[in-house]
Tab-separated table of C-alpha atoms in Angstrom:
chain	number	residue	atom	x	y	z
A	1468	MET	CA	9.141	19.897	-44.490
A	1469	ALA	CA	6.835	22.456	-42.923
A	1470	PHE	CA	8.231	22.398	-39.402
A	1471	PRO	CA	11.173	24.669	-40.118
A	1472	GLU	CA	9.080	27.452	-41.647
A	1473	VAL	CA	6.142	27.069	-39.325
A	1474	ILE	CA	8.050	26.993	-36.073
A	1475	LYS	CA	9.020	30.725	-36.388
A	1476	GLN	CA	5.364	31.682	-36.830
A	1477	VAL	CA	4.214	29.627	-34.005
A	1478	TYR	CA	6.729	30.939	-31.386
A	1479	ALA	CA	6.300	34.490	-32.755
A	1480	GLU	CA	3.130	34.247	-30.384
A	1481	ASN	CA	5.405	34.424	-27.312
A	1482	ILE	CA	4.361	30.869	-26.341
A	1483	LYS	CA	6.169	29.337	-23.276
A	1484	SER	CA	3.989	26.368	-22.472
A	1485	LEU	CA	2.557	24.190	-25.355
A	1486	LEU	CA	0.343	21.100	-25.382
A	1487	ASP	CA	1.282	18.916	-28.307
A	1488	ILE	CA	-1.921	16.834	-28.914
A	1489	GLY	CA	-1.018	13.799	-30.945
A	1490	GLY	CA	2.652	14.360	-30.585
A	1491	ASN	CA	3.568	10.962	-32.171
A	1492	THR	CA	7.256	10.524	-32.145
A	1493	GLY	CA	8.002	13.882	-30.494
A	1494	LYS	CA	9.529	15.517	-33.696
A	1495	TRP	CA	7.542	18.767	-33.067
A	1496	ALA	CA	8.200	18.832	-29.309
A	1497	SER	CA	11.966	18.353	-29.795
A	1498	ALA	CA	12.062	21.118	-32.507
A	1499	SER	CA	10.050	23.286	-30.038
A	1500	ALA	CA	12.401	22.512	-27.115
A	1501	THR	CA	15.459	23.374	-29.023
A	1502	HIS	CA	13.911	26.543	-30.605
A	1503	GLY	CA	13.889	28.535	-27.419
A	1504	GLU	CA	15.264	28.444	-23.878
A	1505	ASN	CA	11.957	28.943	-21.970
A	1506	ILE	CA	9.711	26.693	-23.977
A	1507	HIS	CA	8.159	23.571	-22.326
A	1508	VAL	CA	6.121	21.041	-24.353
A	1509	THR	CA	3.712	18.554	-23.053
A	1510	ILE	CA	2.878	15.627	-25.454
A	1511	MET	CA	-0.528	14.235	-25.245
A	1512	ASP	CA	-1.006	10.894	-27.079
A	1513	LEU	CA	-1.768	7.302	-26.648
A	1514	PRO	CA	0.311	5.604	-23.968
A	1515	GLY	CA	2.286	3.409	-26.420
A	1516	GLN	CA	3.020	6.484	-28.604
A	1517	ALA	CA	3.855	8.647	-25.635
A	1518	GLU	CA	6.366	6.022	-24.437
A	1519	MET	CA	8.123	5.929	-27.830
A	1520	ALA	CA	8.304	9.690	-27.912
A	1521	LYS	CA	9.593	9.790	-24.275
A	1522	GLN	CA	12.458	7.455	-25.220
A	1523	ARG	CA	13.402	9.708	-28.367
A	1524	ILE	CA	13.195	12.835	-26.219
A	1525	ALA	CA	15.576	11.226	-23.661
A	1526	GLU	CA	18.008	10.216	-26.329
A	1527	LEU	CA	18.103	13.938	-27.474
A	1528	GLY	CA	18.687	15.122	-23.787
A	1529	LEU	CA	15.520	17.159	-23.818
A	1530	SER	CA	13.640	15.347	-20.933
A	1531	ASP	CA	13.647	18.520	-18.869
A	1532	LYS	CA	11.813	20.499	-21.418
A	1533	VAL	CA	9.159	17.863	-22.560
A	1534	SER	CA	6.464	16.338	-20.344
A	1535	PHE	CA	4.101	13.532	-21.325
A	1536	TYR	CA	0.358	12.982	-20.680
A	1537	PRO	CA	-0.552	9.587	-22.017
A	1538	CYS	CA	-4.233	8.992	-22.690
A	1539	ASN	CA	-6.933	8.053	-25.168
A	1540	ILE	CA	-7.870	11.494	-26.642
A	1541	LEU	CA	-11.216	10.046	-27.956
A	1542	ASP	CA	-12.368	9.205	-24.617
A	1543	GLU	CA	-14.365	12.215	-23.498
A	1544	THR	CA	-14.255	11.360	-19.800
A	1545	VAL	CA	-10.422	11.966	-19.814
A	1546	PRO	CA	-9.736	15.629	-18.922
A	1547	PHE	CA	-7.360	17.594	-20.884
A	1548	PRO	CA	-4.349	19.127	-18.844
A	1549	LYS	CA	-4.794	22.750	-18.149
A	1550	GLY	CA	-2.506	25.983	-18.109
A	1551	PHE	CA	-1.114	26.120	-21.463
A	1552	ASP	CA	-0.397	29.068	-23.552
A	1553	ALA	CA	-1.256	27.259	-26.772
A	1554	ILE	CA	-2.308	23.809	-28.147
A	1555	TRP	CA	-0.517	22.469	-31.208
A	1556	MET	CA	-2.026	19.744	-33.559
A	1557	SER	CA	-0.228	18.822	-36.764
A	1558	GLN	CA	-1.877	16.461	-39.119
A	1559	PHE	CA	-3.749	15.088	-36.289
A	1560	LEU	CA	-7.512	16.184	-36.492
A	1561	ASP	CA	-7.782	14.893	-40.040
A	1562	CYS	CA	-7.577	11.407	-38.412
A	1563	PHE	CA	-11.026	11.797	-37.068
A	1564	SER	CA	-14.691	12.274	-37.976
A	1565	GLU	CA	-16.222	15.883	-37.861
A	1566	ASP	CA	-18.074	15.002	-34.620
A	1567	GLU	CA	-14.762	13.840	-33.022
A	1568	ILE	CA	-12.947	16.952	-34.246
A	1569	VAL	CA	-15.499	19.216	-32.464
A	1570	SER	CA	-15.267	17.098	-29.395
A	1571	ILE	CA	-11.516	17.381	-29.161
A	1572	LEU	CA	-11.590	21.145	-29.939
A	1573	LYS	CA	-14.261	21.789	-27.219
A	1574	ARG	CA	-12.053	20.004	-24.780
A	1575	CYS	CA	-9.011	22.081	-25.940
A	1576	ALA	CA	-10.968	25.295	-24.846
A	1577	GLY	CA	-10.584	24.225	-21.258
A	1578	SER	CA	-6.727	23.674	-21.553
A	1579	ILE	CA	-5.956	27.365	-22.435
A	1580	ASP	CA	-6.758	30.711	-20.842
A	1581	ASP	CA	-9.094	33.032	-22.734
A	1582	ASP	CA	-6.078	34.673	-24.685
A	1583	GLY	CA	-4.712	31.200	-25.370
A	1584	ILE	CA	-4.371	29.921	-28.954
A	1585	VAL	CA	-5.017	26.687	-30.919
A	1586	LEU	CA	-2.670	26.052	-33.745
A	1587	ILE	CA	-3.722	23.561	-36.302
A	1588	LEU	CA	-1.412	22.436	-39.235
A	1589	GLU	CA	-3.126	20.506	-41.995
A	1590	ALA	CA	-2.938	19.788	-45.567
A	1591	PHE	CA	-6.298	20.936	-47.008
A	1592	TRP	CA	-6.984	19.875	-50.688
A	1593	ASP	CA	-8.803	23.162	-51.400
A	1594	THR	CA	-5.932	25.457	-50.433
A	1595	GLN	CA	-3.414	23.951	-52.847
A	1596	ARG	CA	-1.658	26.055	-55.520
A	1597	PHE	CA	-1.843	23.307	-58.061
A	1598	GLU	CA	-4.629	20.985	-59.112
A	1599	THR	CA	-2.274	18.024	-59.043
A	1600	SER	CA	-1.542	18.699	-55.356
A	1601	ALA	CA	-5.256	18.958	-54.618
A	1602	PHE	CA	-5.840	15.617	-56.414
A	1603	CYS	CA	-3.073	13.863	-54.602
A	1604	ILE	CA	-4.392	15.116	-51.142
A	1605	GLN	CA	-7.977	13.997	-52.126
A	1606	GLN	CA	-6.680	10.487	-53.042
A	1607	LEU	CA	-5.206	10.095	-49.401
A	1608	SER	CA	-8.927	10.109	-48.255
A	1609	ILE	CA	-9.440	6.747	-49.881
A	1610	TYR	CA	-6.575	5.359	-47.789
A	1611	PHE	CA	-7.994	6.719	-44.608
A	1612	THR	CA	-11.544	5.612	-45.278
A	1613	ALA	CA	-10.823	2.325	-46.762
A	1614	ILE	CA	-7.784	1.131	-44.743
A	1615	ALA	CA	-6.858	3.361	-41.804
A	1616	ASN	CA	-9.805	3.877	-39.544
A	1617	GLY	CA	-12.853	4.341	-41.817
A	1618	ASN	CA	-14.053	7.700	-40.572
A	1619	SER	CA	-11.194	10.235	-41.225
A	1620	GLN	CA	-10.218	12.075	-44.459
A	1621	MET	CA	-8.171	14.834	-45.928
A	1622	TYR	CA	-10.420	17.696	-45.490
A	1623	ASP	CA	-11.781	20.606	-47.440
A	1624	SER	CA	-10.890	23.586	-45.289
A	1625	ARG	CA	-14.551	24.795	-45.366
A	1626	VAL	CA	-15.658	21.503	-43.525
A	1627	PHE	CA	-12.840	21.996	-41.070
A	1628	LYS	CA	-13.684	25.559	-40.464
A	1629	LYS	CA	-17.373	24.655	-39.557
A	1630	CYS	CA	-15.893	22.102	-36.940
A	1631	ILE	CA	-13.838	24.985	-35.499
A	1632	ASP	CA	-16.757	27.250	-35.362
A	1633	LYS	CA	-19.099	24.641	-33.886
A	1634	ALA	CA	-16.427	24.043	-31.058
A	1635	GLY	CA	-16.545	27.862	-30.139
A	1636	PHE	CA	-13.367	29.132	-31.824
A	1637	ASP	CA	-12.768	31.840	-34.353
A	1638	ILE	CA	-9.935	31.605	-36.836
A	1639	ALA	CA	-7.667	34.563	-36.162
A	1640	GLU	CA	-5.345	33.899	-39.066
A	1641	GLN	CA	-4.885	31.428	-41.849
A	1642	ILE	CA	-1.446	31.001	-43.543
A	1643	ASP	CA	-1.428	28.909	-46.557
A	1644	GLY	CA	1.509	27.617	-48.692
A	1645	ILE	CA	3.577	26.300	-45.741
A	1646	GLY	CA	6.099	23.718	-46.877
A	1647	LEU	CA	4.821	21.657	-49.757
A	1648	SER	CA	1.151	21.835	-48.992
A	1649	HIS	CA	0.276	22.863	-45.357
A	1650	THR	CA	-2.023	25.571	-43.896
A	1651	LEU	CA	-1.683	26.927	-40.491
A	1652	LEU	CA	-4.966	27.873	-38.616
A	1653	LYS	CA	-4.450	30.084	-35.653
A	1654	CYS	CA	-7.777	29.702	-33.551
A	1655	ARG	CA	-8.942	31.781	-30.590
A	1656	LYS	CA	-11.888	31.227	-28.209
A	1657	ARG	CA	-14.832	33.268	-29.266
A	1658	LYS	CA	-15.466	36.089	-27.062
A	1659	LEU	CA	-19.003	36.098	-25.491
């Protein structure tokens, strides 16, 4: 539900080439490819996931606007592709531990130029307008910890921001209240 609202904010940044890390089924990539004529998206995800997304993108007739980079993102020996205006991660980083988040973000820095941007869309429990929403999001952490992978959670934004800082990025803008529960963080490399 957040995509129709956030896509306008993302592409207001004049992005032409975007790396979609954790692209899953290709939903964001297909929305991006149809949003503007000169937008090209590369989906970076596990090989099986990338193959499923590739089939969906082909069915939609968007194969000329979407590329694929299948890999295990947690493998620190795998280089991230380079030359992107921006990197997009939607409800992706919350699947990992704090150390893994920092590792992924540090490698993102090499994929974009100094003026590039990292866009992170997440549902943080502490940015919710209503206590019930915050409670529901917090309870998802029980699922992640107990059933999914044992080291991820729905984060408090302050914890997430520490990871972003540790990876060498500054938050240029934070937009809360997107869709039902999401926050968009626009991150830029820290100037030395």
